[in-house]
Short mmCIF file of C-alpha atoms in Angstrom, two decimals:
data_model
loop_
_atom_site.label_atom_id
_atom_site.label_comp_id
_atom_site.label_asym_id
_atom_site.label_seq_id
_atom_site.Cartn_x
_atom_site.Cartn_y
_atom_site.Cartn_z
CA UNK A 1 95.61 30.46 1.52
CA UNK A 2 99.13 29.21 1.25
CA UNK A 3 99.11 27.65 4.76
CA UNK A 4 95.88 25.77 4.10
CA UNK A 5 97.39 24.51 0.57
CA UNK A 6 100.40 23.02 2.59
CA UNK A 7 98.45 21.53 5.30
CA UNK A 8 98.47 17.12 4.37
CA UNK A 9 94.91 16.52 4.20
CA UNK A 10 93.82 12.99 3.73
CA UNK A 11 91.11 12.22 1.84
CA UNK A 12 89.85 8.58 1.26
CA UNK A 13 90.55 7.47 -2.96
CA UNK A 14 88.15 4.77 -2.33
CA UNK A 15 85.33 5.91 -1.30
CA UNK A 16 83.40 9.46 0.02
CA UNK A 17 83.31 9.41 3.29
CA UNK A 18 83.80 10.89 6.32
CA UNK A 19 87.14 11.94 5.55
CA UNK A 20 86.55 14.53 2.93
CA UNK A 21 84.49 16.46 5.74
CA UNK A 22 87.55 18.37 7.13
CA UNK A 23 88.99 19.51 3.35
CA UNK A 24 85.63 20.29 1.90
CA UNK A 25 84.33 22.59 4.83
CA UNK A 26 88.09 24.44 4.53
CA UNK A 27 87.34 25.21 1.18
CA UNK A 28 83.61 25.91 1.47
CA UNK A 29 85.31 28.57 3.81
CA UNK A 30 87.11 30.08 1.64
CA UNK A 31 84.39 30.43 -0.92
CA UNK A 32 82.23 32.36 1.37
CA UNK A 33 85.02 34.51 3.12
CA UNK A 34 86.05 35.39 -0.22
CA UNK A 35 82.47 36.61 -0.88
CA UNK A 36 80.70 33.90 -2.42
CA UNK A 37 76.97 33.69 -1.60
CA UNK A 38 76.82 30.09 -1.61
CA UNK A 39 79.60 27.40 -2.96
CA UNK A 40 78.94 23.80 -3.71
CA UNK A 41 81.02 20.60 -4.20
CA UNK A 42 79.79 17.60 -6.91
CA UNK A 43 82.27 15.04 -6.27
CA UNK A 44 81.00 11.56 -8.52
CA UNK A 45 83.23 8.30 -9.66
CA UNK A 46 81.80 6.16 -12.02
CA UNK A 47 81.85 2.44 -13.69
CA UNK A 48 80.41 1.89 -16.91
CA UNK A 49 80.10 -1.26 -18.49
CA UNK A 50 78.13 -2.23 -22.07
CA UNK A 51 77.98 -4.69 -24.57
CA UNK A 52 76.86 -4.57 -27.91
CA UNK A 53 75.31 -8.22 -29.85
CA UNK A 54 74.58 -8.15 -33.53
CA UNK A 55 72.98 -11.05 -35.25
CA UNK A 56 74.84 -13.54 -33.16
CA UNK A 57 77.92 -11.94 -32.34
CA UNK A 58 79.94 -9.75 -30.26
CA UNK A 59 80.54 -6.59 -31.74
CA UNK A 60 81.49 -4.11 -28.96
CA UNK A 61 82.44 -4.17 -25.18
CA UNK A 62 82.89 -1.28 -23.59
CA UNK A 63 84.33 -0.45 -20.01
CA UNK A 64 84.96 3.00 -18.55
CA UNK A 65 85.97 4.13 -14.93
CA UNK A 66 85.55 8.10 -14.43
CA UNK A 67 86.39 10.09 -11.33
CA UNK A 68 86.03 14.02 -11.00
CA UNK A 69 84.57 17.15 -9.44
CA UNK A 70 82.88 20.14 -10.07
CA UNK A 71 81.85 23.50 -8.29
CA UNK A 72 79.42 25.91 -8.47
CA UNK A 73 79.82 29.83 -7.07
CA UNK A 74 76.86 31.62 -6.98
CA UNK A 75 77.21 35.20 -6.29
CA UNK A 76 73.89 36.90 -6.19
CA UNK A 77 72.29 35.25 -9.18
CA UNK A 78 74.81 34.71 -11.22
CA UNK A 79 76.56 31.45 -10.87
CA UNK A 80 79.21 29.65 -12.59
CA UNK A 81 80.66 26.13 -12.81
CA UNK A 82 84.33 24.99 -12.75
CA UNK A 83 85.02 20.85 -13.36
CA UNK A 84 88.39 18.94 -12.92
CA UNK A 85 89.97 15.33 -12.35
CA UNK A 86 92.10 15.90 -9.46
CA UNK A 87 90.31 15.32 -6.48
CA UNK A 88 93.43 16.01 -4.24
CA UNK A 89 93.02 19.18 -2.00
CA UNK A 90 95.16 21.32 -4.48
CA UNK A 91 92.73 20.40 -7.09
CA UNK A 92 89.49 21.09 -5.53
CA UNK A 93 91.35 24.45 -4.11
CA UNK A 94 92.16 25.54 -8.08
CA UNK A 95 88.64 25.12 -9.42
CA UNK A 96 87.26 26.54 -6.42
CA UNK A 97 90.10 29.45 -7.22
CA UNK A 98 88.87 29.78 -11.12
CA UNK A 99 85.20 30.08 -10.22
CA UNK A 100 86.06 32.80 -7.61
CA UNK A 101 87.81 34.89 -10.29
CA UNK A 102 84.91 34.32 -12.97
CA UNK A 103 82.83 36.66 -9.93
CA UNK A 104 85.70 38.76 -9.68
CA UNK A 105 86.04 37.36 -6.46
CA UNK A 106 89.44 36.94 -4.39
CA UNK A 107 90.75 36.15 -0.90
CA UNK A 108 91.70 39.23 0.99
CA UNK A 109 95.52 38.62 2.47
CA UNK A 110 95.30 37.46 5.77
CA UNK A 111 91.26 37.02 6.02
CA UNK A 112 90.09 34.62 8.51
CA UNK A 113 88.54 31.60 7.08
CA UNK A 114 86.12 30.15 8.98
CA UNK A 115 85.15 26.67 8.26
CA UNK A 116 81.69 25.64 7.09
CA UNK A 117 79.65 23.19 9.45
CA UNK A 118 78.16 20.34 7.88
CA UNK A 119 75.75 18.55 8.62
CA UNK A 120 76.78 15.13 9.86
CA UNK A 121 77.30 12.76 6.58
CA UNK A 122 73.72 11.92 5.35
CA UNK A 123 74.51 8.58 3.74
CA UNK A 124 72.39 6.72 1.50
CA UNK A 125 74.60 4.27 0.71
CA UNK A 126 74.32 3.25 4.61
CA UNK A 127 70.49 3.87 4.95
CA UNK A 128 69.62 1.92 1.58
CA UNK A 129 72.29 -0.69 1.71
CA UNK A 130 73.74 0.30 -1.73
CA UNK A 131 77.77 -0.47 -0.38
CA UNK A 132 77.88 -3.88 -2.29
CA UNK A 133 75.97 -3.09 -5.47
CA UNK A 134 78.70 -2.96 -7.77
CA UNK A 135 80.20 -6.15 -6.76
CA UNK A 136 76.39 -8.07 -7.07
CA UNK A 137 76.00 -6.88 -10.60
CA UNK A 138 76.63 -9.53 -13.73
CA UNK A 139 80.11 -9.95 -14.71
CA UNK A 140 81.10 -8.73 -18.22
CA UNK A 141 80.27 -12.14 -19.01
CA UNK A 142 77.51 -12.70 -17.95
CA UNK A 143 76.35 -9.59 -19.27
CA UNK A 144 77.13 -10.59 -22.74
CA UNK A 145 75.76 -14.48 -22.22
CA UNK A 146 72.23 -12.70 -21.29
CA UNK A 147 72.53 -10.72 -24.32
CA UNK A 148 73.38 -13.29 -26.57
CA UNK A 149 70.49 -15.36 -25.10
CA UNK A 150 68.01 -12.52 -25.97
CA UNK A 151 69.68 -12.00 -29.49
CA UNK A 152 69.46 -15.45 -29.89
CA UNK A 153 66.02 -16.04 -28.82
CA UNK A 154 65.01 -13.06 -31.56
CA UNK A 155 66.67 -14.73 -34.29
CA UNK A 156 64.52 -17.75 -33.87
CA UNK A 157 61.22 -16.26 -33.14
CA UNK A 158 60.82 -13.92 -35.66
CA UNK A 159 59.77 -14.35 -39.07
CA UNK A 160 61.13 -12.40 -42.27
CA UNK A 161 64.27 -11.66 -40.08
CA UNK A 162 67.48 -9.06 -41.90
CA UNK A 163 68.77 -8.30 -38.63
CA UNK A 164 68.99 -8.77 -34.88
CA UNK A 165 70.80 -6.05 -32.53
CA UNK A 166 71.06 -6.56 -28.69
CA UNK A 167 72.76 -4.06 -26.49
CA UNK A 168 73.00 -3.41 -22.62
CA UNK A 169 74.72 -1.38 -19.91
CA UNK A 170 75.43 -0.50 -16.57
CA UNK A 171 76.11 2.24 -14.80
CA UNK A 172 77.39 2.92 -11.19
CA UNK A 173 78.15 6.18 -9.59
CA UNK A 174 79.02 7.01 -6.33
CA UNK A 175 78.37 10.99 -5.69
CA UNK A 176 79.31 12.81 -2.65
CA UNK A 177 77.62 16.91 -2.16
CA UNK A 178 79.45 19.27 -0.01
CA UNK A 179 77.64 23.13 0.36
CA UNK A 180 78.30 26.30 2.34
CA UNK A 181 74.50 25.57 3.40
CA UNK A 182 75.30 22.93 5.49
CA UNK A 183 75.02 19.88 3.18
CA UNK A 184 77.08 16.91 3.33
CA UNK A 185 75.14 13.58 1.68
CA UNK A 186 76.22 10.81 -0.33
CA UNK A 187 74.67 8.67 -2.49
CA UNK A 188 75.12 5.43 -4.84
CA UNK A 189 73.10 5.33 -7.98
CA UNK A 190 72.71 1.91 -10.15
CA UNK A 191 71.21 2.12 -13.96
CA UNK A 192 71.09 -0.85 -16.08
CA UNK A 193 68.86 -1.38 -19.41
CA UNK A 194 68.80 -3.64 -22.35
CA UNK A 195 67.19 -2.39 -25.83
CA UNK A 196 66.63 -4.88 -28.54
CA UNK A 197 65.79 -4.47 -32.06
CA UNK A 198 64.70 -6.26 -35.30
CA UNK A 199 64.60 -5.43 -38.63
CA UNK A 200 61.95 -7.21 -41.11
CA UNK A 201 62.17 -7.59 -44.78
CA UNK A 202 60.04 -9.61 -47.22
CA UNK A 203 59.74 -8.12 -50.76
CA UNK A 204 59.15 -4.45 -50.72
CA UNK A 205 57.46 -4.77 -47.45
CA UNK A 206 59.76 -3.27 -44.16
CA UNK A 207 59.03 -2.80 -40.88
CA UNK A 208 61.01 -2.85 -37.39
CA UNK A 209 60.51 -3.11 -34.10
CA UNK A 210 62.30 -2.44 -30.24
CA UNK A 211 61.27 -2.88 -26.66
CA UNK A 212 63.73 -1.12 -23.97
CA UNK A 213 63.73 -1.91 -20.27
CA UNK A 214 65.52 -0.63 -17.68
CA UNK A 215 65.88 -0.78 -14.03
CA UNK A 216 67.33 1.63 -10.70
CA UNK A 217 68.69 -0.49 -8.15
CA UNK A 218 68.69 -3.91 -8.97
CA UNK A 219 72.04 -4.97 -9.44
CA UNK A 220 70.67 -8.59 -10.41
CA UNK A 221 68.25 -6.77 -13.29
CA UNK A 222 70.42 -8.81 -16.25
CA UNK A 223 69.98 -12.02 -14.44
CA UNK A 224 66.09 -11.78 -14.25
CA UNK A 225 65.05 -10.71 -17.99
CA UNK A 226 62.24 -12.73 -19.16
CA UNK A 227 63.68 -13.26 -22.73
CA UNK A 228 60.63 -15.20 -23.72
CA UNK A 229 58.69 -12.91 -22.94
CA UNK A 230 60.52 -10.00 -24.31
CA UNK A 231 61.35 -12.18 -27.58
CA UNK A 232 57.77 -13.15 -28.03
CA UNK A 233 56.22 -9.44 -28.37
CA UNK A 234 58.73 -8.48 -30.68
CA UNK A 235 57.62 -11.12 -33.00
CA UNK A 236 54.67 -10.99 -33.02
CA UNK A 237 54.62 -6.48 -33.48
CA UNK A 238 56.93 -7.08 -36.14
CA UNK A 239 54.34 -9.65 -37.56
CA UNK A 240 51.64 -7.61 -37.52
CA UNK A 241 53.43 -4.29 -39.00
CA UNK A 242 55.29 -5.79 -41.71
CA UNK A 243 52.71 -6.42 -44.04
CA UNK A 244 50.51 -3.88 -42.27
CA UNK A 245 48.71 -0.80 -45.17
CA UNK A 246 49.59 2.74 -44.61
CA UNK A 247 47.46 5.18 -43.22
CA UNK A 248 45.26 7.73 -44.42
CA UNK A 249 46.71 11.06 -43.32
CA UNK A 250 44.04 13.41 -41.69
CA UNK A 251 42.17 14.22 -37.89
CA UNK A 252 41.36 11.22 -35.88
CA UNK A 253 40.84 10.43 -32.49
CA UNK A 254 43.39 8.28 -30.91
CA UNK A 255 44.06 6.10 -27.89
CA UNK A 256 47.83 6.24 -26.51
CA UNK A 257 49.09 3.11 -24.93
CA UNK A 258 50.04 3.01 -21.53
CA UNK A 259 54.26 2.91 -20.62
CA UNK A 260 55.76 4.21 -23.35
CA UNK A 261 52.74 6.11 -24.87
CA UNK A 262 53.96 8.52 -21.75
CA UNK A 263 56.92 10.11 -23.79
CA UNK A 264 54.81 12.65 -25.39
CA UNK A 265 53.58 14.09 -22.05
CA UNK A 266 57.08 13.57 -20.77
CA UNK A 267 58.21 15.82 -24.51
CA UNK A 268 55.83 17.87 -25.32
CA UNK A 269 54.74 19.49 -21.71
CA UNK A 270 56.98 17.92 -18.95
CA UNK A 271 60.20 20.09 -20.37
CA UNK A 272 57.99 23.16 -20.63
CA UNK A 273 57.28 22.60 -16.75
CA UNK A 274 61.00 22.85 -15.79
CA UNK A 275 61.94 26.26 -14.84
CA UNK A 276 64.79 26.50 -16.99
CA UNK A 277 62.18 26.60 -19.54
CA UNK A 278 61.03 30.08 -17.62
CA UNK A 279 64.34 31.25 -17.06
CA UNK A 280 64.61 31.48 -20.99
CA UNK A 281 60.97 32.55 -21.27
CA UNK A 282 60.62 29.61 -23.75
CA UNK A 283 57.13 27.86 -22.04
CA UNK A 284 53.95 29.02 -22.71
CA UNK A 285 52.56 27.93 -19.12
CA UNK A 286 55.44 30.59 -17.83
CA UNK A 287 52.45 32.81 -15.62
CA UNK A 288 49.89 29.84 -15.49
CA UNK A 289 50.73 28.13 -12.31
CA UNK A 290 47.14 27.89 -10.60
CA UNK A 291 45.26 28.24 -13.84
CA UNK A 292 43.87 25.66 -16.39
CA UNK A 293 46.13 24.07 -18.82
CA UNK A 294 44.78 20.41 -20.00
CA UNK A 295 41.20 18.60 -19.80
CA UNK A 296 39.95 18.28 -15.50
CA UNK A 297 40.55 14.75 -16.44
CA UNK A 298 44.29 15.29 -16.59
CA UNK A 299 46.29 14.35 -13.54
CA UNK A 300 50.18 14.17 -13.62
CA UNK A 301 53.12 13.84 -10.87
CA UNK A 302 57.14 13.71 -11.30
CA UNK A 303 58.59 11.78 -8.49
CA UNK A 304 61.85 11.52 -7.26
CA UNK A 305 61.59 7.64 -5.66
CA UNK A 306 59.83 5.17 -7.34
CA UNK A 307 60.39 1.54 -6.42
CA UNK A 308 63.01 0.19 -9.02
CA UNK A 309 61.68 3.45 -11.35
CA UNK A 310 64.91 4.15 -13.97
CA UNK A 311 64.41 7.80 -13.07
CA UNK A 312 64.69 7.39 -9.14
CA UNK A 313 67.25 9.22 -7.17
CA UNK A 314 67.08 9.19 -3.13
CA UNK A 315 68.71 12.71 -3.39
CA UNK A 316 69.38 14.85 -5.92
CA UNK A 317 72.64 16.87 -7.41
CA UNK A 318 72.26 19.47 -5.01
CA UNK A 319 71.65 16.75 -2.30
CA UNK A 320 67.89 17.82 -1.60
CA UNK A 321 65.98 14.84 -0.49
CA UNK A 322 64.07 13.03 -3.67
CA UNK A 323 60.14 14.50 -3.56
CA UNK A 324 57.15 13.52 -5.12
CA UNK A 325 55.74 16.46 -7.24
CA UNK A 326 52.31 17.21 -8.45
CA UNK A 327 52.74 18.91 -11.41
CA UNK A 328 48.73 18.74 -13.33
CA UNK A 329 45.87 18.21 -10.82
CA UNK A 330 42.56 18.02 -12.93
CA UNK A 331 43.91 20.20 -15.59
CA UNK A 332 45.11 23.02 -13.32
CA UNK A 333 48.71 24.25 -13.27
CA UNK A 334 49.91 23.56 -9.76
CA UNK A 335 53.81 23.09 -9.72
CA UNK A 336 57.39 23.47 -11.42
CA UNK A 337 60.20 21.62 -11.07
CA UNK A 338 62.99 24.00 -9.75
CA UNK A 339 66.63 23.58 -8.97
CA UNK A 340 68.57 25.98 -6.99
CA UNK A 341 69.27 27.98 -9.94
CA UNK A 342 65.89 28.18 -10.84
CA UNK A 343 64.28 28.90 -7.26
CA UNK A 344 67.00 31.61 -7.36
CA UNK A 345 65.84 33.19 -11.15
CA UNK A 346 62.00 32.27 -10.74
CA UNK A 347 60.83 32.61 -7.24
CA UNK A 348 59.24 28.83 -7.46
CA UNK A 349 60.27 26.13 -4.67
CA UNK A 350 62.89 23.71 -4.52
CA UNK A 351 61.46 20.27 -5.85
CA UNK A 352 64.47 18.73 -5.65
CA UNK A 353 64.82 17.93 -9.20
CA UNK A 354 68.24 19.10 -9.67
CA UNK A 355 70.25 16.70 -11.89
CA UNK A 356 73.11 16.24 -14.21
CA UNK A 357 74.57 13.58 -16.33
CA UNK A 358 78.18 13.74 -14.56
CA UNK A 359 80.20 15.73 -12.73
CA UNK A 360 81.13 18.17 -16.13
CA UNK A 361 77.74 19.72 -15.68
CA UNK A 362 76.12 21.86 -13.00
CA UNK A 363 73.23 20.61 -12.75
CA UNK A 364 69.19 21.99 -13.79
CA UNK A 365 65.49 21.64 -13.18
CA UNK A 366 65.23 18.27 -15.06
CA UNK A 367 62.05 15.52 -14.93
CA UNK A 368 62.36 11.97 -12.60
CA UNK A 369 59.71 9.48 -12.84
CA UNK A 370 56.87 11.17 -14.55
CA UNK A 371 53.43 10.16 -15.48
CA UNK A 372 49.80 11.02 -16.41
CA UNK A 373 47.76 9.53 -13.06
CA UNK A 374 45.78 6.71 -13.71
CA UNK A 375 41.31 7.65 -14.60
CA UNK A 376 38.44 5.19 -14.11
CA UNK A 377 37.84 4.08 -17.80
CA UNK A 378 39.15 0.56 -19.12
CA UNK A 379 40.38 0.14 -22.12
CA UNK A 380 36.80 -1.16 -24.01
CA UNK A 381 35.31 2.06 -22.30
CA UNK A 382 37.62 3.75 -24.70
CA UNK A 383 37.82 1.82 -27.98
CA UNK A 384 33.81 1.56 -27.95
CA UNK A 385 33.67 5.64 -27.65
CA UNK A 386 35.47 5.58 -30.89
CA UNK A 387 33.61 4.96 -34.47
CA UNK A 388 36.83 5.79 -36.68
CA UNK A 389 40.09 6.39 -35.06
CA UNK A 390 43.18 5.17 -33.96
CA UNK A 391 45.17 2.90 -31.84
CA UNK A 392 48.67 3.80 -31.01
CA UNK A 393 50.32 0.69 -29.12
CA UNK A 394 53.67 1.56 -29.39
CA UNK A 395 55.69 4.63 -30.34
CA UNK A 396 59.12 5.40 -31.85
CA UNK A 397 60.70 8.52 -31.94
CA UNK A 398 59.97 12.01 -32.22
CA UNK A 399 60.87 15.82 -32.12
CA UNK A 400 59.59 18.59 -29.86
CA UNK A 401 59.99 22.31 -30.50
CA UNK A 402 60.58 24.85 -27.60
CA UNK A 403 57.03 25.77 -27.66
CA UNK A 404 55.48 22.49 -27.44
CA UNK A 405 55.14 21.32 -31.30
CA UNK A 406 55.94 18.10 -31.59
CA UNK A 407 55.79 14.93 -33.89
CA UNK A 408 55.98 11.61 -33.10
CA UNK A 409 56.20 8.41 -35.42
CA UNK A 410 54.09 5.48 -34.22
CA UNK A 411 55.65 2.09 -34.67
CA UNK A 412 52.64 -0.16 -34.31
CA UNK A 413 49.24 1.15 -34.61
CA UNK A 414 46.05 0.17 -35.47
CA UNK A 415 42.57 0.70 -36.70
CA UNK A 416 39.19 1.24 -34.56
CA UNK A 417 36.46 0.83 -36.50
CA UNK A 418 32.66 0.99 -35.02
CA UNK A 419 34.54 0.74 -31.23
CA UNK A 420 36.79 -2.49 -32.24
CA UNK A 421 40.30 -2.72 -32.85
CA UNK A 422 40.39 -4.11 -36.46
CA UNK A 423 43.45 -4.37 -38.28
CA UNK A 424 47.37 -2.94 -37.93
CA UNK A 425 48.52 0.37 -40.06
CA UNK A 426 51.66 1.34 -40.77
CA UNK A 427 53.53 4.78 -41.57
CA UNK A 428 51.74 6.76 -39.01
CA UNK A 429 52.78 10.40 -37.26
CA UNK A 430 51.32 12.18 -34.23
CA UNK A 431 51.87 16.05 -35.02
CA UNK A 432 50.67 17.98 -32.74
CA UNK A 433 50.62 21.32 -30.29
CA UNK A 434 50.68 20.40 -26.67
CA UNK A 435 48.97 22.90 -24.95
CA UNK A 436 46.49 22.32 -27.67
CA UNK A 437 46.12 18.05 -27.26
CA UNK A 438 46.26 18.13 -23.65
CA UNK A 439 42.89 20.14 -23.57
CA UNK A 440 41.80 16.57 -25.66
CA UNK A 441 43.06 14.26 -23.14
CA UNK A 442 39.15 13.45 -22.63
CA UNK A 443 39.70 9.63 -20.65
CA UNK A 444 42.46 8.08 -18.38
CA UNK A 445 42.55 4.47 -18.23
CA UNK A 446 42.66 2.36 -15.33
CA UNK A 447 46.25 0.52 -15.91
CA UNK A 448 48.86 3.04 -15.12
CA UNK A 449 52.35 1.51 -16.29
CA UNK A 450 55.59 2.86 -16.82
CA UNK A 451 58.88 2.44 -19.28
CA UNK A 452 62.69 3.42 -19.22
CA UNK A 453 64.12 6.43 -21.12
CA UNK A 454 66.55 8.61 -21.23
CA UNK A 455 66.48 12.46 -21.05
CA UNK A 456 68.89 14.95 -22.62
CA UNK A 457 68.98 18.54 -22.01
CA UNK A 458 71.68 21.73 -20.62
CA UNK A 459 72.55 19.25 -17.92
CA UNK A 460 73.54 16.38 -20.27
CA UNK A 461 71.60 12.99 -20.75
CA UNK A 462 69.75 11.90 -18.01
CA UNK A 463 67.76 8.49 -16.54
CA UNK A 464 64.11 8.97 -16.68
CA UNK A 465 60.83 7.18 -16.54
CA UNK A 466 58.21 8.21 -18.39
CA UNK A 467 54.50 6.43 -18.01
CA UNK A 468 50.53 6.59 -18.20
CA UNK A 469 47.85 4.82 -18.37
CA UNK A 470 46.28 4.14 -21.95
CA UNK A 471 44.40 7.68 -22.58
CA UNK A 472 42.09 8.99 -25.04
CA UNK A 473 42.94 12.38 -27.04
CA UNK A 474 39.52 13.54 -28.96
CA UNK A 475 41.66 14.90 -32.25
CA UNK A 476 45.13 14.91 -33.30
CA UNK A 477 47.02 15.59 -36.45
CA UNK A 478 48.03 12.27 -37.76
CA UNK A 479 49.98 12.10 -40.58
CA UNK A 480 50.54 9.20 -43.12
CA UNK A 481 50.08 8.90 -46.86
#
């Protein structure tokens, strides 16, 4: 162990490539000829950048650079996670060291190592053209001139105005995954988004509004927001829900919107399809793969690429290849999506949906892209099935228990009265069961669409897309005064 500590390896600070081959196989090596069963390398730098615009003015920038390294031991089962800064060969060596002891696992004196072979370098960067994306991305100022322009551009559209808030961000990593199985990939991952809020106020009447967006892979995504556009809807929700009645609390049948309106699938059941929901026996659909678990009119897929999708990954933290997933086909259970960790634990395939917010997590079974598959029905198809019910255009936020309970405010929603969309409501919540409501989810519309969001779980906060077409649940729990 000594010798190889001494020997000058030369790793490239600037970028992973080809040079860290030699160093990482050595110590892949060692894992295994210590007794490892498998040992794998998460090496990721980062640059952040965000701004932050409040009713005209700049009231935060903030940069951040990150480099560091983690490694996973897994000996039988059981694995374990070690993370550090110092990417020099001493560095990597320690952790490595550490995660070996946690298995009570150490290099007999004199023990050949043999070196792992890796596959040669499987380089996204290369295949997808990635190499420049940092440098293509908007300055920090023109990131804070486009914000500005949208904060702007909300001040003077909308009516009854207390306050405008503007924020965006970029991040860039560069990730490199070395593994006693053979792998050796690298990859470059690009996340912007801009949120914008207002905040409405005339007498005792209140309301607010937001719209996220967010893009994968687009390092010119600040330079081509459509802040009239974006401005515009704000305005006129806000209009609508400020002096908007309350609802009447009670059972109703209710039509999601499409993008966003996917967050409750993505809450309620998506986490409760990750196996390290099984792994702590906290899902109900835990033995239900093949059976029936939502209305046959209930399709839904997680997938691992989808063009410009904020949840897209070409490979993920384990470096398996991104996959498209089919998680609900006409209400019938048919996958999981399983990490390493959980293939290990539950016996379910790879889906190569193993992520992690940085290199200070392993990573988990955690959700991509995902979304309820478009149906036949239109919107009018819906709204004229409906005597009483309502309309829930846009949500806010909301809460999900381990089972699948879950509330969900709705920040603009209307009335359907006689199979017409009559007039906005205000102070509504979705409560709800989800095994329960996605036996309900009667109609899929035709206009599939998708939204930004962000995911957190045991593997930190995560990029995500949730999405569906608008859909039609027969009764739900709403609540309101």
């Amino acid at each position: 162990m000594d010798n190889i500590s001494q020997k000058n390896h030369i790793m490239h600070a600037a970028s992973f490539d080809n040079t860290w081959r030699e160093p990482l196989s050595i110590l892949l090596g060692i894992g295994r000829a210590a007794g490892a069963d498998f040992i794998e390398f998460f090496l990721q730098r980062g640059n952040y950048l965000s701004a932050l615009i409040e009713n005209g003015q700049v009231t935060a920038i903030n940069p951040a650079l990150s480099l560091g390294a983690g490694v996973r031991v897994f000996k039988g089962k059981e694995d374990c996670y070690v993370s550090t800064n110092d990417l020099s060969f001493k560095g990597l060596k320690i952790i490595l060291e550490k995660a070996l002891n946690i298995h009570a696992l150490n290099l007999e004196h004199n023990r050949i190592i043999p070196e792992i072979n890796l596959e040669p370098l499987r380089d996204y960067v290369e295949i997808k053209e990635k190499s420049n994306w940092l440098a293509q991305c908007s300055s920090v100022r023109e990131l804070c001139d486009s914000l500005m322009q949208m904060n702007l551009a909300q001040q003077k559209s909308t009516k009854h105005l207390q306050s405008a808030t503007t924020n965006g961000f970029r991040d860039w990593q560069e990730v490199l995954v070395a593994s006693s199985e053979g792998i050796f990939a690298r990859d470059i991952r690009l996340n912007q988004s801009l949120s914008t809020q207002v905040f409405c106020e005339d007498g005792a009447h209140r309301t607010s509004s937001h719209i996220r967006s967010g893009d994968a892979a687009n390092p010119n995504f600040f330079r081509k927001i459509n802040t009239q556009e974006i401005s515009e809807k704000l305005a006129e929700s806000s209009g609508h829900m400020l002096h908007a009645d309350f609802i009447s609390s009670g059972n109703y049948p209710v039509i999601l919107a499409n993008q966003f309106g996917g967050v409750i699938f993505h809450e309620a059941c998506g986490h409760l399809l990750e196996t390290t929901a099984i792994q702590r026996n906290s899902t109900p659909f835990l033995d239900k793969k093949g059976e029936k678990i939502a209305h046959e009119n209930l399709t839904a897929w997680d997938e691992g690429s989808w063009e410009n999708g904020f949840g897209s990954i070409d490979m993920d933290d384990e470096g398996m290849p991104a996959q498209k997933t089919l998680l609900i086909e006409n209400g019938i259970l048919r996958n999981f999506l399983c990490d390493r960790a959980g293939h290990l634990l539950t016996g379910h395939p790879r889906t190569g949906s193993g992520r992690r917010q940085n290199y200070t997590f392993a990573p988990a079974s955690r959700m991509r892209n995902t979304y309820i598959a478009h149906g036949n029905y239109s919107k009018e198809d819906m709204f004229s099935s409906i005597d009483k019910g309502i309309y829930c255009k846009k949500l806010g936020g909301g809460s999900v228990g381990s089972t699948g309970d879950f509330n969900f405010a709705v920040e603009e929603a209307w009335l359907i009265e006689n199979g017409k969309v009559t007039k906005p409501v205000k102070g509504a919540t979705l409560i709800g069961q989800a095994p329960e409501v996605m036996q309900r989810i009667s109609m899929s519309g035709n206009d599939l669409e998708i939204s930004a969001g962000f995911c957190g779980s045991v593997s930190g906060s995560v990029y995500v897309t949730v999405g569906q077409p608008h859909i039609k649940v027969d009764s739900i729990t709403v609540g309101g005064r």
